[in-house]
XYZ file of C-alpha atoms in Angstrom:
488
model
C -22.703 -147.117 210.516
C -22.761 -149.299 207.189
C -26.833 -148.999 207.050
C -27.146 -145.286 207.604
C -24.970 -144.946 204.689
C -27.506 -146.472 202.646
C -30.571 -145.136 202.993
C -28.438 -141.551 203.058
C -27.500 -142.821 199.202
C -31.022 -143.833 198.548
C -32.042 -140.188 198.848
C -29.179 -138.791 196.278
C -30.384 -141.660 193.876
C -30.145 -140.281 190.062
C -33.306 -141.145 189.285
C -34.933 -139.436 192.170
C -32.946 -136.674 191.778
C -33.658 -135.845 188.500
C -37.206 -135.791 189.515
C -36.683 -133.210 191.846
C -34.771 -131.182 189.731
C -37.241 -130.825 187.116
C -40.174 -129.994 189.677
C -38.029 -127.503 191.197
C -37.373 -126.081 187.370
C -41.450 -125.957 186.796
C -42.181 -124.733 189.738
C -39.649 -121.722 189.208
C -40.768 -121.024 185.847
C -44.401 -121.276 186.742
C -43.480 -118.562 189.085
C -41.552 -116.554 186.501
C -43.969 -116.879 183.864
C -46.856 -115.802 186.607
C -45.258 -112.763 186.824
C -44.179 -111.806 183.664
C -47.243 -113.315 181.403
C -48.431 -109.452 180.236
C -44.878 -108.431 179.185
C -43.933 -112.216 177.285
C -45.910 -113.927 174.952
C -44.724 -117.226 175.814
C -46.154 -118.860 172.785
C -43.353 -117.763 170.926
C -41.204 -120.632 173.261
C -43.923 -123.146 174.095
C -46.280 -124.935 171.440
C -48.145 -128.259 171.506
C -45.444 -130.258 171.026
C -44.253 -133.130 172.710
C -42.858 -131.633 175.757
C -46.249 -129.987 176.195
C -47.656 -132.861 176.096
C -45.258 -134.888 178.636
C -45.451 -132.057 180.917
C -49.317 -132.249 181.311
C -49.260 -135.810 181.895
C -47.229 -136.201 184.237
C -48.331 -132.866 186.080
C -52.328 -132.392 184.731
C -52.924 -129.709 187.552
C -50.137 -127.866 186.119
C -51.234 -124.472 184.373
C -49.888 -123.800 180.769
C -50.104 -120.948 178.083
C -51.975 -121.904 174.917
C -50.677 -120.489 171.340
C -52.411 -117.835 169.798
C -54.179 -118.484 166.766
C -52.661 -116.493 163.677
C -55.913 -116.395 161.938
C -57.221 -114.755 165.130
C -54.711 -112.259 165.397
C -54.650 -111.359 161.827
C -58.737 -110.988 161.713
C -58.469 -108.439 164.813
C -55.836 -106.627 163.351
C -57.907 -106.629 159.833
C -61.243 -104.683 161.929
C -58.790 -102.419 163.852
C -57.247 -101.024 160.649
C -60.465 -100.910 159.084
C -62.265 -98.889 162.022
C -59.003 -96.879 161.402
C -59.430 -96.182 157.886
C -63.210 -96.890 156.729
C -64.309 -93.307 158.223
C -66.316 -91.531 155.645
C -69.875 -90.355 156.105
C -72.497 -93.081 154.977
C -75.735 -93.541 155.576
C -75.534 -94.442 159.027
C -72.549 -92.331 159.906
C -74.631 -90.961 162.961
C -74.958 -94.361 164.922
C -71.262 -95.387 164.154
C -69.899 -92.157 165.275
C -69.258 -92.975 168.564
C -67.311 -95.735 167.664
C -64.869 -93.976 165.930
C -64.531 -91.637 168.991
C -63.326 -94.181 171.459
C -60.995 -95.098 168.489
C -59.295 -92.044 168.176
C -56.120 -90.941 169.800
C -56.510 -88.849 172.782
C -54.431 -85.922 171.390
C -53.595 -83.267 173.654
C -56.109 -80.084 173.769
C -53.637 -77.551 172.781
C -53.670 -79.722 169.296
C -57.166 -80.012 168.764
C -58.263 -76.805 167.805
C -61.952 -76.588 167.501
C -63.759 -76.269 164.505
C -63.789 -72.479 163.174
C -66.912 -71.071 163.787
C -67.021 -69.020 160.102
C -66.699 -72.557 158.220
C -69.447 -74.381 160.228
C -72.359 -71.618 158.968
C -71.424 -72.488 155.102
C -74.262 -75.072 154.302
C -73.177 -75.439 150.759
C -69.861 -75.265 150.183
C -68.697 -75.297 146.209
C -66.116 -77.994 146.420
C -64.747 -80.059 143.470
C -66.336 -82.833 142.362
C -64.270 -85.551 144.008
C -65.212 -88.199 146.333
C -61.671 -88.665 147.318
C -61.627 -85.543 148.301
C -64.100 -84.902 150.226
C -63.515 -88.325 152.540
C -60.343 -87.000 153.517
C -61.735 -83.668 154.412
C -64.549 -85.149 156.780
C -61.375 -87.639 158.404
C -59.313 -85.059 159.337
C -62.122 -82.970 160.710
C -62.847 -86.383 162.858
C -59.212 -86.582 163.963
C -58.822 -82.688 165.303
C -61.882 -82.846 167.181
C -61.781 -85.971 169.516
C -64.875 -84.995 171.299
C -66.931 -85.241 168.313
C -70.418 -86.560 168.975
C -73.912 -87.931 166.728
C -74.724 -84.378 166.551
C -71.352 -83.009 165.268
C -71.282 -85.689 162.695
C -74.613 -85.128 161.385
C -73.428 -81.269 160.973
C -70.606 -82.703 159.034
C -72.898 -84.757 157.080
C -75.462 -82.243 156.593
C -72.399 -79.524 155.695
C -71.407 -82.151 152.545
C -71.859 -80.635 149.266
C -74.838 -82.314 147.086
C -72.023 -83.296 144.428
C -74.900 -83.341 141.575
C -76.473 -79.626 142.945
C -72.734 -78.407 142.136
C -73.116 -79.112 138.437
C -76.766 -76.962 138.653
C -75.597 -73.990 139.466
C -78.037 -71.795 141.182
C -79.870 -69.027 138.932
C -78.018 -65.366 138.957
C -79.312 -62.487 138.287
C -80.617 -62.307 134.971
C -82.284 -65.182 135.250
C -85.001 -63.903 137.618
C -88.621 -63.538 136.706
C -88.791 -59.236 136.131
C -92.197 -58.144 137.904
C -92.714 -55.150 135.906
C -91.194 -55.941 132.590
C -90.921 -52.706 130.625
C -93.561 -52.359 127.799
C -94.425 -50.184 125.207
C -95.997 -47.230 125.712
C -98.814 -47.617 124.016
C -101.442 -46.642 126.546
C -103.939 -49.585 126.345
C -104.734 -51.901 128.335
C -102.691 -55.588 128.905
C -106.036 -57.588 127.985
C -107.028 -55.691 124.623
C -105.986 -56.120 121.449
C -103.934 -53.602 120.114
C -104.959 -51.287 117.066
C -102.718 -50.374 114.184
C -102.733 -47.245 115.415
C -101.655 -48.026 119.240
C -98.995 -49.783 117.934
C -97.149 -46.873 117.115
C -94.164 -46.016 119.069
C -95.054 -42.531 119.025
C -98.500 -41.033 118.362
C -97.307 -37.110 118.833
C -99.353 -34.365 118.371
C -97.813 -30.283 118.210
C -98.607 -27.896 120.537
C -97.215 -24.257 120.129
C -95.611 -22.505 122.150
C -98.441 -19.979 121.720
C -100.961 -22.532 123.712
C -99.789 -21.628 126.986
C -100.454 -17.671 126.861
C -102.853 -15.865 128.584
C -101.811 -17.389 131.912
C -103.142 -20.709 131.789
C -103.233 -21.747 135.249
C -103.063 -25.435 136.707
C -105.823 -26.483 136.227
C -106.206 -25.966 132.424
C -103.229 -27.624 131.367
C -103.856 -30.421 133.115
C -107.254 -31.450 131.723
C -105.424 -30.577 128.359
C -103.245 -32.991 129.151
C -105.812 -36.001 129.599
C -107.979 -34.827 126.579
C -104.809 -35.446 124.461
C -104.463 -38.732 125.966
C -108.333 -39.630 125.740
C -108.342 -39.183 121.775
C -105.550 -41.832 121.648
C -102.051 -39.770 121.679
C -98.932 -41.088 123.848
C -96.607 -37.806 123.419
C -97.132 -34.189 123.581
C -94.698 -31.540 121.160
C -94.876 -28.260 122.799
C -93.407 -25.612 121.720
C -90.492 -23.538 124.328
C -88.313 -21.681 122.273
C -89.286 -19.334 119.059
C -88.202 -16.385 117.224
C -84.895 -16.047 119.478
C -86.343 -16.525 122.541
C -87.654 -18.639 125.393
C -91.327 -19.113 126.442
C -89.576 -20.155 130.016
C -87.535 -17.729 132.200
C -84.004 -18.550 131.509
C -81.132 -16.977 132.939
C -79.015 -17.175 129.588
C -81.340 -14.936 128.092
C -81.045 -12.719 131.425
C -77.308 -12.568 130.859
C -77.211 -12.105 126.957
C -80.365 -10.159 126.113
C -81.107 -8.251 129.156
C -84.646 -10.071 129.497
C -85.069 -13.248 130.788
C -88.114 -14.871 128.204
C -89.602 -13.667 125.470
C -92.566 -11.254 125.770
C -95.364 -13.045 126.380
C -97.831 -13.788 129.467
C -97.268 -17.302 130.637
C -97.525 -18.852 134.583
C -93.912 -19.870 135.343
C -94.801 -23.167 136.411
C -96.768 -24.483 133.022
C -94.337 -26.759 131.830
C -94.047 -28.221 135.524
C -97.305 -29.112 135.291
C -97.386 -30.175 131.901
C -94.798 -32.855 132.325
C -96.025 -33.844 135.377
C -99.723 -35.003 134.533
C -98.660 -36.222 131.196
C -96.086 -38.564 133.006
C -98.556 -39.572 135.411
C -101.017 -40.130 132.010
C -98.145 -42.606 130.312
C -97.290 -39.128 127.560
C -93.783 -38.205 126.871
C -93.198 -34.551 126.814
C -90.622 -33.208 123.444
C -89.981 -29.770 123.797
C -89.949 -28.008 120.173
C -87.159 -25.738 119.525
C -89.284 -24.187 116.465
C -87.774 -22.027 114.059
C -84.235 -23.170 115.433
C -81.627 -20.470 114.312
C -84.155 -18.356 112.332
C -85.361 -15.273 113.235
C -87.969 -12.430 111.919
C -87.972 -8.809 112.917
C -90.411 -9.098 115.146
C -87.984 -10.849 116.880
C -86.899 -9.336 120.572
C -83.149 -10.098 119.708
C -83.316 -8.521 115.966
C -81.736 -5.065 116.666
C -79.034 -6.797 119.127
C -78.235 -9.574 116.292
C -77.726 -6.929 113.748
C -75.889 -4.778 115.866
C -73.775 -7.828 116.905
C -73.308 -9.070 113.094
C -74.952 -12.419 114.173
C -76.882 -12.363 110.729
C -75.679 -13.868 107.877
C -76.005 -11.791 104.608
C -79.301 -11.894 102.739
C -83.146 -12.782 103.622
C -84.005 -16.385 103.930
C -87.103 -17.290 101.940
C -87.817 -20.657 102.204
C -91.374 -20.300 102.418
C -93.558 -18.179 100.590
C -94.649 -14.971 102.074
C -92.153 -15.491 105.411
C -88.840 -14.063 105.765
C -86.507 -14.899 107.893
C -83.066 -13.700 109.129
C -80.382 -16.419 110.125
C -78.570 -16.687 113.343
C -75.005 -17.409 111.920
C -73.530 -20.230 113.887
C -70.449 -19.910 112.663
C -69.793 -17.337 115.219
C -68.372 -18.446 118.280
C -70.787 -16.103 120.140
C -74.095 -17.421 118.815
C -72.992 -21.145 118.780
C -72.613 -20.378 122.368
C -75.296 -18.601 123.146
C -77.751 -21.729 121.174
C -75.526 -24.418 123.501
C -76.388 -22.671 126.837
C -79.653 -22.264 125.817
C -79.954 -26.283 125.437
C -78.089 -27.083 128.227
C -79.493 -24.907 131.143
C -82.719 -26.135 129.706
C -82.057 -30.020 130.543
C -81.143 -28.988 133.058
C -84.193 -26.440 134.694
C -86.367 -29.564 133.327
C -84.827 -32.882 134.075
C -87.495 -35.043 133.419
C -88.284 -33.908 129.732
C -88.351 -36.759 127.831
C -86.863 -35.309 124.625
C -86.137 -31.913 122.870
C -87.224 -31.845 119.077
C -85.398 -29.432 116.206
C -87.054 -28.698 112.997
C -85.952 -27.947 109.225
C -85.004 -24.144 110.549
C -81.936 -25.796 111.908
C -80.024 -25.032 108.554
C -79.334 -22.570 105.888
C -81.544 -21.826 102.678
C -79.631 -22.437 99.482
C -80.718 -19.587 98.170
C -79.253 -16.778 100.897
C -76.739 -14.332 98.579
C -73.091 -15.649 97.767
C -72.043 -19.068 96.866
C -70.810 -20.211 100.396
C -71.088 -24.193 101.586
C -72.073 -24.170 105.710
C -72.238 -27.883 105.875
C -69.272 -28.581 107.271
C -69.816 -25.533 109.820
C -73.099 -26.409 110.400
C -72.472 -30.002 111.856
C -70.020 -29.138 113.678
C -71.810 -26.814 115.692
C -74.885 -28.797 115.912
C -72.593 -31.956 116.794
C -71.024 -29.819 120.149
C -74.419 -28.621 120.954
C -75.820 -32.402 121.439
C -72.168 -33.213 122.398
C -73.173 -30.703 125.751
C -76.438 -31.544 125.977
C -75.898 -35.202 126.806
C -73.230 -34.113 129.119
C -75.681 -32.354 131.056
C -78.634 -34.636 130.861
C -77.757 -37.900 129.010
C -81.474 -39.096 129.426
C -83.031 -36.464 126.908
C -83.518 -37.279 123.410
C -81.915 -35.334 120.812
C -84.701 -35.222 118.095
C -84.824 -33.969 114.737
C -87.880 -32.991 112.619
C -86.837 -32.254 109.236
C -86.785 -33.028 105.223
C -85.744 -36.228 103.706
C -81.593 -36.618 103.831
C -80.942 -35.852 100.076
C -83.138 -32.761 100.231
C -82.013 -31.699 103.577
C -78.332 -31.565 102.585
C -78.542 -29.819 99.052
C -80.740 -26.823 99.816
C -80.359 -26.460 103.719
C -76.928 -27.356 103.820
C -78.217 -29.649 106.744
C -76.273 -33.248 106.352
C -78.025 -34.053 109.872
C -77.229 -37.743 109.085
C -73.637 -36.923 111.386
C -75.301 -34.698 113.822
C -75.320 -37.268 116.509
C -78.906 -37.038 116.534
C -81.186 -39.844 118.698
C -84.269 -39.762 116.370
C -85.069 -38.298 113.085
C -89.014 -37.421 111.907
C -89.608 -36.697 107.808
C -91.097 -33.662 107.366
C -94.192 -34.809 104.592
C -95.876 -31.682 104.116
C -95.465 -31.363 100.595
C -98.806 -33.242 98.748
C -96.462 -33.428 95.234
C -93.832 -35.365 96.673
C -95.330 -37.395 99.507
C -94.798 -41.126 98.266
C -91.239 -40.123 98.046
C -90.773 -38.589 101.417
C -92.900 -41.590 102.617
C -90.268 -43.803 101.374
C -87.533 -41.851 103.371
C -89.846 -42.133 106.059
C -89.751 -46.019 106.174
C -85.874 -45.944 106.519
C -86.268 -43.760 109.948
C -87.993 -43.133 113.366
C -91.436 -41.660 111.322
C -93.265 -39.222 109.331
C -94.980 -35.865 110.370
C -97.866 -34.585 108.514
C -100.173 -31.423 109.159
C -103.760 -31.342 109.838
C -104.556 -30.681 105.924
C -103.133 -34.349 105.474
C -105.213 -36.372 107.888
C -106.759 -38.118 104.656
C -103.355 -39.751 104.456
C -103.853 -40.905 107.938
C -105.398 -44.556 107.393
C -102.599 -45.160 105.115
C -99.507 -44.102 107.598
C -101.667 -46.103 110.142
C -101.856 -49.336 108.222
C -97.780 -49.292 106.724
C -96.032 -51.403 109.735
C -92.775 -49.474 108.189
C -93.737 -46.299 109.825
C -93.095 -46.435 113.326
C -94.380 -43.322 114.399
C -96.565 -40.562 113.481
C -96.659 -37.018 114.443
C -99.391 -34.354 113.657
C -98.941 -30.731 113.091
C -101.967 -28.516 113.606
C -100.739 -25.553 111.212
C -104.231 -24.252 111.526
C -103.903 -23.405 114.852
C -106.815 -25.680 116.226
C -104.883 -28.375 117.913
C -107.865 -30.048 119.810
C -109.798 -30.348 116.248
C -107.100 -32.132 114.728
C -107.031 -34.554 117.739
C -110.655 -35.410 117.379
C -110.447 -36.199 113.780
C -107.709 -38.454 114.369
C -109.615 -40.451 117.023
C -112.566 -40.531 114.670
C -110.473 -41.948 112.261
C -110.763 -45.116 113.947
């Protein structure tokens, strides 16, 4: 009985049980920590210390957790964050792309709207100039479109705005190359050089309104036309209104007179043709309101002006041997009748270049009573252009007429605040021509008659005259033309 006590207390010896103990503990916690190794990081309990190092010598095939290196954990989390971050398009943004894709958060659809189909056709944005910017516009168009591929990101590199392209901004307008500049008409040709007298603005020469009788048909006018332009002219002044009356069938005259032109035998188209083959020859066309507001009794409207008091008092005897009866604008009836007359004119021929007035546009100082039109007289011819340009603002409003100073004192014509576009200084007088040449300087030309073509050389060679304009008084228009282009 006494020796099966014994060895029964050999087995609950301390030392043996201690043993047992701790291989029980192990082999429990090696179970525990089996199972729960990828929820506890059991580094944070166990290190190389000296139990560590009992423990594997007295059990070496026992299994147990190594410490995670700080360094290692802190260099891993350094790349994450900057895979994270470091997203802006480089160089090689197309091979690192991908990269970034597995990277990003698998957001749900209904939050990752895709791109908007109107911003991905805009290849060069205008954006501000800054870097910052523009990085976090490119991230955030990473981050809403997780299924973003090489291709996408080379649209988003190719859709970046060349930053130094923004600060050259691209040409408007006004800053394109014009393929048919607008030139001068002067009628030559781009590779020769030009002559004193082709550099004229305006090399006129006067037809009247006389030239176009006898029914001259088509034909006629146009090869007219091109002579003019062969000895070396660029506009035609033909007369369409004289003596009270229009050389064109006018409906105003219908109305007022009772006959719509005045008596003469002219085709209806003539002026048609006129302005189109001198248009199509580089001319300008001025129609020449000649005689203006004067009238003689040979006039078709004389007995209805004088029965209608449109006459002022007296004969007007401006030039020797003529006289003349005025149209008194001062009437509301004949201002009105002159200011339809313009405008349905314009109007019946919208391509006219110009209409031209001469010194009969005013009253002779020397008509009976002391009585001052100025006033009266500018503002009547002020409406008249006023209503022209309101009808056809692209017709010139042209004046041919005496020097300012002589105008106004013995014409009563201060056409200086008429409105006018262009004013011509009448130089017929021989006596006073170096002082109507000087007046002549200050203003759009000088108009001389076929008796002063000796003069011509000098008008040609004074860069201060701008233009020129010859008046055939003689009647023999073509004449006068040649002797012009034989001039030089």
């Amino acid at each position: 009985m006494s020796k099966k006590k014994d060895n029964s207390s050999r087995l609950f010896d301390s030392g043996c049980l201690v043993e047992i103990l701790i291989f029980l503990m192990l082999l429990g916690g090696s179970y525990w920590w089996f199972i729960q190794r990828n929820q506890i990081d059991l580094s944070k309990f166990v290190s190389n210390n000296s139990v560590v190092s009992w423990l594997q010598d007295k059990f070496p095939n026992l299994p147990i957790p190594t410490v995670k290196s700080e360094d290692t954990s802190t260099e891993k989390e350094t790349v994450l964050k900057s895979k994270e971050t470091d997203s802006t398009p480089t160089e090689s943004s197309q091979s690192s792309s991908p990269e970034i894709s597995k990277n990003t958060p698998d957001l749900p659809k209904k939050e990752s709207p895709s791109p908007i189909p109107a911003e991905e056709k805009i290849v060069n944005p205008v954006k501000p100039n800054n870097n910052s910017l523009e990085k976090e516009t490119v991230l955030k168009s990473k981050e809403t479109d997780p299924n973003q591929t090489e291709s996408s990101s080379s649209e988003t590199v190719k859709n970046t705005p060349d930053l130094p392209k923004i600060e050259s901004p691209s040409p408007t307008p006004a800053d394109k190359k014009i393929v048919n500049p607008v030139k001068p008409n002067n009628n030559s040709l781009n590779d020769k050089v030009l002559t004193p007298w082709e550099k004229k603005e305006i090399r006129g020469i006067y037809l009247s309104r006389y030239y176009i009788t006898n029914n001259a048909d088509e034909k006629t006018i146009r090869e007219r036309v091109r002579y003019y332009k062969k000895q070396g002219f660029n506009a035609i002044i033909h007369g369409v209104w004289g003596n009270g009356c229009t050389m064109y069938k006018s409906e105003v005259m219908q109305e007022i007179l009772g006959a719509n032109s005045c008596p003469n035998e002219f085709n209806e188209q003539w002026l048609v043709w006129l302005i189109d083959e001198a248009h199509k020859q580089g001319i300008e066309v001025h129609a020449y309101f000649e005689k203006g507001i004067k009238i003689d009794k040979n006039s078709p409207i004389f007995d209805l002006a004088i029965a209608k008091k449109w006459i002022v008092p007296g004969v007007d005897k401006t030039y020797d041997g003529i006289e003349h009866y005025v149209l008194d604008v001062e009437e509301e009836e004949v201002a009105n009748f002159f200011t339809n007359i313009l405008v349905e004119f314009v109007k019946k021929y919208p391509t006219i270049d110009a209409v031209q007035w001469d010194d009969y546009l005013g009253y002779h100082a020397e008509l009976p009573g002391k009585v001052d039109r100025t006033a009266k007289l500018t503002s009547f011819t002020k409406q008249m252009v006023t209503e022209m340009k309101k009808a056809n603002n692209s017709v010139s409003f042209d004046l041919s007429h005496h020097n300012p100073y002589w105008a106004k004192k013995y014409f009563a014509a201060d056409w200086e605040k008429w409105l006018v576009d262009r004013v011509f200084i009448q130089a017929y007088n021989e006596d006073n021509f170096q002082e109507e040449l000087n007046y002549a300087k200050q203003y759009d030309g000088i108009g001389i008659t076929d008796k002063q073509l000796h003069r011509l050389d000098e008008l040609v060679n004074n860069s201060n005259i701008k233009s020129v304009l010859v008046f055939p008084l003689s009647g023999e228009p073509e004449k006068a033309a040649n002797r012009v282009k034989s001039s030089f």
